[in-house]
Structure formats: C-alpha cells, structure tokens
Amino acid sequence: MFHNIFDTVPERPADKCDNLYFVLDGDSIIHRVRSFPSLWEAVQGGVSKISFPISNPVLDKRRPKGKSARGSTKHPVPDFPAIPTNYNLTTSTQPPDPPFSPQEISAIIEHIPSGKAPGIDGIDNLLIKIIHKRFNNIFPTLFNKCLHLSCFPDCLKIGNIILFQKGGKDQRLASSYRPISLLPIIGKVLEKLTTQRLTYHLESTNSLNDRQHGFREGKSVDTAINELLSKIQTARRDDKHVLVLSIDIKGTFDNLQHRAILKSLDASACPVNINRLFNSLLQNRKMTLLTPRGSATKDQKQGCPQGSCSGPALWNLVANETLNPVWLDNVHIQAFADDFVLAIEADRNKSFVADTQSAITQFSSWYSENELAISTEKNKLYLIQQNGKKSQDHMERV
C-alpha cells in the first residue's frame, strides 16, 4: 500500500520517536507525524488519505530536510520547537503540574458535541473522537509534549470569524453583527485541559474570592441575590440607609487585556507549566475573516475569542483583583461574572456622599488600570432608606 516511508520505521516502534515521518502513497503524503509512539500502528492500520502533492525530485532524495521538505508540500510542515520560547514571560517559581492523564483527555474528548462547525483546519469533532478511540496514545503524547515545552502551537489558536446579523439591526453597521470564533478542535481540547488545571488550582487553594458568583461550581445568580438581600436586611435591622450601585463592565471578553491576565496568573501562584502554557496561548493568536476581497488575518492582541473555554476562568482571575482588597467597613462588593454590585450602608445622608465617592474611586482605579470600561447606560443606583422606601436613579447622577 505504501510505496515510500521517509525515515525507516522499525519492526516494533520505540516508545519515543524524535523524527518527523512522512508516509507516502504514490506521489502524495498521506500521513505525517512527529513523536507519536503509535506511528507503526497507524501505518499498519491504514490512514484516510489526505493529499499533499509533492514533486518527483523530492521522492528521489528519500530524506528531504529543512526548507527542501517544507517547500515541496502544498501546506508547509510547521516547525516544532525543541525548547520553550516563552520561559522568560512569567516570574512564577511554583512547582509544575503532573502530565495530563489519559482519563482527563478521554473525558474531554468523549464529551465533545458532534455536529459542530469545525475550525479553520476543517477537522470535525467526530473525526477527533474516532482517532482517539482507535489510537488512544496520540493525543496524550501531543498534549503532554505541549505541556512539557510550555508551547501552545500557533496553528491550534487561529480563530475563523463567522458573523451573524442581530435580528432587526441595520446590516450596514458593524455593530449589527455578532462575531463567532470557530477554533480548531484540537486546540480547544488542549485549552480545556489547561483551564481545568487552572480552575482546580484556584478552587482547591481558595484563591478566588467567595463574593464572585459567576462561572463557578456551586455558585449562581441565586446565591448572588441571596447574599445581597442578606446585606440589605442586616442594614435595615440596624436602622441604616443602603445605597446599592449596580455596575456593568462593557464588552468584558472583547476588551480583557492580555497584560492583565498574565499579571493575575503570576499572582495566583498556579503551577509554572500551566502558567507558561497560558502565556503561550496568548502569544501570536490570530483571527481570520472572509471578506469580499478575500481572507483577512489579524493579530488578536486583547480579549478572548467567542467560543474560547478559558475566557470565564481568566476573567475571574482579573476580577479577583478588585474583590480581594480591603474596602471600607460599610462597603460590600460582590460580582456575578462581569456584573458588580456595591452596597454602601450609613445612618446619615452626609456620610453617603464621601463613602460612595471613595468606593467608586477605588473601583474606578481597578478598571482603569486594566483598561476596561463600564456601560454607564446599564448602571443603576438604588437608595433603600431607613423606613424601607426605595428610590432609583442612574449612576451618573450620583
């Protein structure tokens, strides 16, 4: 079946192969793999044909290397770094996490929903399930090599942007469209593995503030409402006024700065290899969009793509910075995802002004430092007086 195999495949493969193998059928490369211990099984079992046209002179050379090998294929073979390129991007000195277990990887792959649109590589979710079921050591080898090298391959973090028009909106306006990012499924599995490890670290070490009720197991909008109502009821029993200020962050996942994420990762004391893998994930991330003039590719220098599974966990890390600091004794702050609430209690109207201004200044310094903005049109202010009466106003009138 196979006319040529670049590099000799042993009768029984070693546990680790450091060479890049090209499996050929006639004049087409149908399989290429590096460091996959299942190479021999893949060759014996057969691989669905994927054509990468190659010139006959290259076939005669048997072992093309470097530019010669990459230049002879329609789609260039990506470089595989021998050492991590981002070791100096974090100050973390924490011990590393152990390798991803086969059980972790299988649990994620088995729960991938079938029938979803593929990323820019065209690899379908169902295909990943079939490959993992037949060659169950391919993905553990790949993902653990990425973890060891602290390298999130560039080809696995390219988002293909699809635009959906919002109902009833003017199709001539850019704001009338909702962008959805279709990411390569292999990259999504690796990102999910890394996010699970980060989440486990944060929850097991109680690193996340208990007043964050969004994107957390055991927390919900109900727990957020109950905590706020409890604060209000306690203040009323103490015969105090309560000022409730609702603050909405504008375009949270679009405007979340990578610099803020990396700073929060260092502060979280998460395992060094998880930290470095997130560093690599945020580097050289690109988005492609099909336009009337062809495909346009841009660097994504901020935010998390719509469809990215790490966005909520990374946002909670950044939001932690404003929930953790010491606030005035009569100021309560809590959050549900990117919706914040400040509750200020006082027994005299005069103290409301100073305490409210102080709380707003403290909150403003956090979102300004992280280059975030608030949606003033969504922010609300409620004054619950000692007699139980409630008045409502917009935040800008405070």
XYZ file of C-alpha atoms in Angstrom:
398
model
C 0.000 0.000 0.000
C 2.710 2.434 0.982
C 5.340 2.968 -1.691
C 7.705 5.083 0.376
C 8.290 5.959 4.009
C 10.814 8.701 4.802
C 12.904 7.543 7.739
C 12.926 3.860 8.456
C 10.084 2.543 10.573
C 11.377 -0.218 12.880
C 9.626 -3.569 13.140
C 8.438 -2.585 16.600
C 8.420 1.153 17.283
C 10.317 2.627 20.188
C 8.382 4.359 22.933
C 9.587 7.713 21.660
C 10.268 8.825 18.100
C 12.086 12.105 17.632
C 11.990 12.158 13.837
C 9.352 13.588 11.522
C 7.878 10.776 9.427
C 6.262 11.184 6.003
C 4.081 8.262 4.943
C 3.538 8.286 1.189
C 1.076 6.666 -1.178
C 2.445 7.045 -4.671
C 3.354 10.712 -5.050
C 1.224 12.053 -2.194
C 1.945 12.433 1.500
C -0.996 10.886 3.326
C 0.356 10.973 6.861
C 2.964 12.937 8.771
C 3.703 12.656 12.435
C 6.364 13.621 14.966
C 6.937 11.925 18.325
C 3.867 9.683 18.000
C 4.592 6.272 19.522
C 1.670 4.856 17.526
C 3.300 5.506 14.141
C 3.707 1.806 13.379
C 0.091 1.063 14.290
C -1.049 3.951 12.077
C 0.928 2.580 9.142
C -0.304 -0.981 9.646
C -3.918 0.066 10.154
C -4.048 2.492 7.246
C -4.839 6.185 7.292
C -7.574 8.051 5.436
C -5.890 9.733 2.502
C -5.119 13.448 2.750
C -3.323 14.635 -0.355
C -0.272 16.877 -0.094
C 1.166 16.966 -3.666
C 4.911 16.553 -3.757
C 7.362 16.773 -6.661
C 9.053 13.665 -8.015
C 12.614 15.010 -7.458
C 11.892 15.085 -3.759
C 10.806 11.463 -3.813
C 14.153 10.515 -5.300
C 16.066 12.172 -2.460
C 14.358 9.899 0.068
C 15.118 12.126 3.072
C 14.483 15.812 2.337
C 15.283 18.138 5.211
C 14.644 21.723 6.260
C 13.477 24.104 3.531
C 13.594 21.351 0.922
C 10.997 19.243 2.730
C 8.769 22.143 3.729
C 8.932 23.804 0.341
C 7.906 20.652 -1.507
C 4.484 20.388 0.093
C 1.391 22.359 -0.678
C 0.888 23.082 3.008
C 4.231 23.703 4.796
C 5.180 21.441 7.651
C 5.136 23.580 10.825
C 8.285 23.886 12.874
C 8.334 22.067 16.194
C 10.329 23.991 18.822
C 12.935 21.985 20.666
C 12.765 24.238 23.722
C 10.096 26.590 25.049
C 10.236 30.075 23.580
C 8.377 31.823 26.389
C 10.190 30.819 29.586
C 11.041 34.397 30.498
C 7.477 35.717 30.235
C 6.492 34.720 33.765
C 8.037 35.247 37.173
C 6.380 32.122 38.552
C 8.569 29.859 40.666
C 5.808 27.395 41.526
C 6.343 23.644 41.044
C 4.934 22.217 37.800
C 1.753 20.203 37.473
C 1.988 16.498 36.555
C 1.267 15.431 32.958
C -2.301 15.239 31.691
C -3.697 11.797 32.413
C -5.320 9.652 29.698
C -8.523 9.767 31.747
C -8.564 13.588 31.709
C -8.096 13.692 27.965
C -10.641 10.961 27.239
C -13.272 12.636 29.426
C -12.989 15.873 27.441
C -12.892 14.249 24.000
C -15.836 11.958 24.760
C -17.975 14.945 25.759
C -17.184 16.996 22.654
C -20.546 17.680 20.970
C -20.751 16.200 17.486
C -22.095 18.137 14.542
C -20.437 21.435 15.441
C -18.763 23.541 12.761
C -15.001 22.858 12.501
C -12.240 25.423 12.803
C -10.007 26.739 10.045
C -8.247 23.356 9.778
C -11.516 21.671 8.754
C -11.104 18.882 11.323
C -14.514 17.762 12.550
C -15.285 16.907 16.174
C -16.422 13.422 15.187
C -13.087 12.746 13.485
C -11.235 13.580 16.709
C -13.372 11.066 18.595
C -12.704 8.352 16.019
C -8.951 8.982 16.011
C -8.768 8.949 19.816
C -10.767 5.738 20.038
C -8.503 3.966 17.561
C -5.143 5.497 18.519
C -5.628 6.466 22.158
C -2.000 7.432 22.800
C -1.718 10.082 20.059
C -3.401 12.947 21.894
C -1.885 12.225 25.337
C 1.548 12.292 23.685
C 0.799 15.519 21.825
C -0.802 17.400 24.725
C 1.813 16.374 27.271
C 4.579 17.408 24.886
C 2.898 20.819 24.671
C 2.710 20.959 28.471
C 6.353 19.939 28.831
C 7.509 22.529 26.289
C 5.052 25.167 27.544
C 4.146 25.578 23.895
C 0.636 26.093 22.538
C 1.134 25.584 18.762
C 0.225 28.635 16.670
C -1.797 26.549 14.217
C -4.139 25.478 17.036
C -5.116 29.004 18.109
C -6.245 30.557 14.820
C -9.885 31.601 15.026
C -12.115 31.685 11.956
C -14.618 34.525 12.450
C -18.198 33.983 11.294
C -20.601 36.939 11.504
C -24.264 36.564 12.444
C -26.575 39.507 11.940
C -28.567 40.502 15.005
C -32.307 40.471 14.483
C -33.781 43.785 13.380
C -30.406 45.531 13.119
C -29.128 47.641 10.224
C -26.961 45.337 8.079
C -24.764 48.293 7.075
C -23.465 48.754 10.640
C -20.628 46.654 12.056
C -22.318 46.687 15.480
C -25.289 44.834 13.951
C -23.292 41.605 13.724
C -22.297 39.086 16.367
C -18.876 37.516 15.693
C -18.432 33.825 16.471
C -14.916 32.399 16.506
C -14.540 28.852 15.186
C -11.384 27.409 16.745
C -9.504 24.201 15.843
C -10.945 21.375 17.925
C -7.514 20.004 18.894
C -6.606 23.419 20.290
C -9.922 23.605 22.147
C -9.203 20.279 23.854
C -5.734 21.463 24.912
C -7.191 24.770 26.125
C -9.877 22.898 28.081
C -7.250 20.689 29.730
C -5.195 23.721 30.740
C -8.266 25.596 32.001
C -9.381 22.620 34.097
C -5.985 22.503 35.778
C -6.092 26.252 36.479
C -9.645 26.052 37.853
C -8.741 23.125 40.108
C -5.779 25.059 41.481
C -7.850 28.183 42.152
C -10.693 26.313 43.841
C -8.553 23.880 45.843
C -6.411 26.714 47.226
C -9.397 29.045 47.819
C -7.693 31.615 45.609
C -10.944 33.022 44.222
C -12.905 35.445 46.353
C -16.109 33.916 47.687
C -18.038 37.011 46.574
C -17.613 36.057 42.897
C -20.762 34.103 41.989
C -20.250 33.718 38.230
C -18.540 30.905 36.290
C -18.082 28.812 39.437
C -19.374 25.440 40.538
C -21.841 25.764 43.407
C -22.446 29.445 42.661
C -25.280 31.015 40.678
C -27.404 34.115 40.259
C -29.487 32.815 43.184
C -26.516 32.775 45.566
C -25.597 36.288 44.394
C -29.108 37.627 45.068
C -29.300 35.913 48.459
C -26.007 37.437 49.592
C -27.079 40.930 48.536
C -30.518 40.617 50.169
C -28.871 39.434 53.376
C -26.683 42.568 53.458
C -29.684 44.825 52.862
C -31.803 43.130 55.525
C -28.999 43.364 58.080
C -28.591 47.087 57.405
C -32.322 47.699 57.784
C -32.385 45.864 61.108
C -29.612 48.208 62.219
C -31.767 51.172 61.124
C -29.375 52.258 58.339
C -29.765 53.542 54.791
C -28.405 51.309 51.996
C -27.159 52.554 48.643
C -26.963 49.759 46.023
C -24.888 50.519 42.944
C -25.037 48.091 40.008
C -22.054 48.310 37.614
C -21.749 46.539 34.260
C -18.365 46.112 32.544
C -18.531 46.908 28.837
C -17.505 44.171 26.393
C -15.682 42.142 29.022
C -14.313 39.311 26.898
C -13.578 41.586 23.945
C -11.597 44.093 25.995
C -9.853 41.876 28.544
C -6.176 42.788 28.252
C -3.588 40.015 27.938
C -1.255 42.003 30.175
C -3.869 41.933 32.949
C -4.370 38.183 32.517
C -0.649 37.413 32.739
C -0.244 39.601 35.815
C -3.148 37.832 37.522
C -1.744 34.422 36.579
C 1.546 35.269 38.276
C -0.325 36.464 41.363
C -2.388 33.257 41.505
C 0.665 31.046 42.206
C -0.622 28.441 39.761
C 1.766 25.671 38.606
C 4.557 27.077 36.478
C 3.901 24.886 33.419
C 0.198 25.838 33.401
C 1.184 29.498 33.718
C 3.625 29.207 30.824
C 1.142 27.353 28.636
C -1.360 30.202 29.091
C 1.446 32.631 28.247
C 1.996 30.709 25.022
C -1.745 30.569 24.294
C -2.000 34.366 24.391
C 1.027 34.883 22.138
C 0.681 35.193 18.368
C -3.048 34.492 18.447
C -4.709 35.286 15.127
C -8.188 35.755 13.702
C -9.241 35.283 10.081
C -12.318 36.744 8.407
C -13.595 36.152 4.893
C -14.185 39.491 3.143
C -15.314 40.395 -0.405
C -11.615 40.861 -1.206
C -10.545 37.531 0.221
C -9.439 36.251 3.608
C -8.057 38.821 6.061
C -5.896 37.795 9.022
C -5.219 39.967 12.052
C -3.390 39.514 15.342
C -5.614 39.229 18.392
C -3.812 41.395 20.930
C -6.580 41.576 23.522
C -9.675 39.744 24.634
C -10.728 36.115 24.478
C -12.373 34.696 21.339
C -16.091 33.961 21.456
C -16.119 30.190 21.865
C -12.924 30.047 23.910
C -13.342 27.905 27.030
C -10.659 29.715 29.055
C -12.325 33.148 28.984
C -14.508 32.766 32.116
C -11.683 31.376 34.272
C -9.256 34.081 33.150
C -11.856 36.795 33.744
C -12.453 35.573 37.307
C -8.713 35.870 37.910
C -8.661 39.512 36.811
C -11.894 40.340 38.680
C -10.331 38.885 41.814
C -8.073 41.932 41.987
C -10.962 44.229 42.871
C -12.827 41.776 45.117
C -9.840 40.925 47.319
C -8.584 44.352 48.503
C -9.783 45.863 51.772
C -12.844 48.084 51.380
C -14.444 50.420 53.905
C -16.244 48.558 56.686
C -19.614 49.810 55.472
C -18.966 48.919 51.804
C -19.866 45.500 50.423
C -18.785 44.400 46.934
C -19.754 41.261 45.040
C -19.908 40.073 41.446
C -21.782 37.765 39.154
C -19.346 37.295 36.263
C -18.811 40.842 34.932
C -21.745 42.426 36.798
C -20.624 44.104 40.023
C -22.669 45.408 42.926
C -21.544 47.898 45.563
C -23.730 48.165 48.669
C -22.911 51.124 50.941
C -24.692 51.478 54.268
C -24.831 54.541 56.513
C -27.027 56.034 59.221
C -26.666 59.613 57.957
C -27.144 61.028 54.457
C -23.996 63.119 54.793
C -21.710 60.102 55.097
C -23.216 58.573 51.940
C -21.537 61.137 49.723
C -17.989 60.607 50.991
C -18.259 56.815 51.307
C -19.875 56.385 47.889
C -17.273 58.582 46.214
C -14.497 56.635 47.941
C -15.945 53.283 46.804
C -16.412 54.471 43.217
C -12.861 55.851 43.141
C -11.432 52.545 44.366
C -13.414 50.566 41.788
C -12.539 53.037 39.018
C -8.819 52.699 39.680
C -9.086 48.939 39.121
C -10.950 49.023 35.815
C -8.865 51.945 34.546
C -5.609 50.161 35.365
C -6.832 47.117 33.440
C -8.038 49.254 30.506
C -11.668 48.250 30.951
C -14.735 50.443 30.615
C -18.185 50.495 32.206
C -21.541 50.656 30.436
C -22.974 53.798 32.008
C -26.332 53.239 30.320
C -26.726 49.893 32.128
C -25.569 51.028 35.565
C -28.270 51.613 38.164
C -28.402 53.131 41.627
C -30.955 52.233 44.303
C -31.342 54.012 47.625
C -33.122 51.991 50.293
C -33.971 54.316 53.148
C -34.314 53.534 56.828
C -38.105 53.448 56.520
C -37.891 50.849 53.752
C -38.713 53.187 50.865
C -36.712 52.688 47.691
C -35.694 55.247 45.097
C -33.922 54.567 41.801
C -31.617 56.732 39.724
C -28.872 56.446 37.135
C -25.295 56.214 38.294
C -24.151 59.384 36.549
C -26.412 61.444 38.816
C -24.640 60.338 41.993
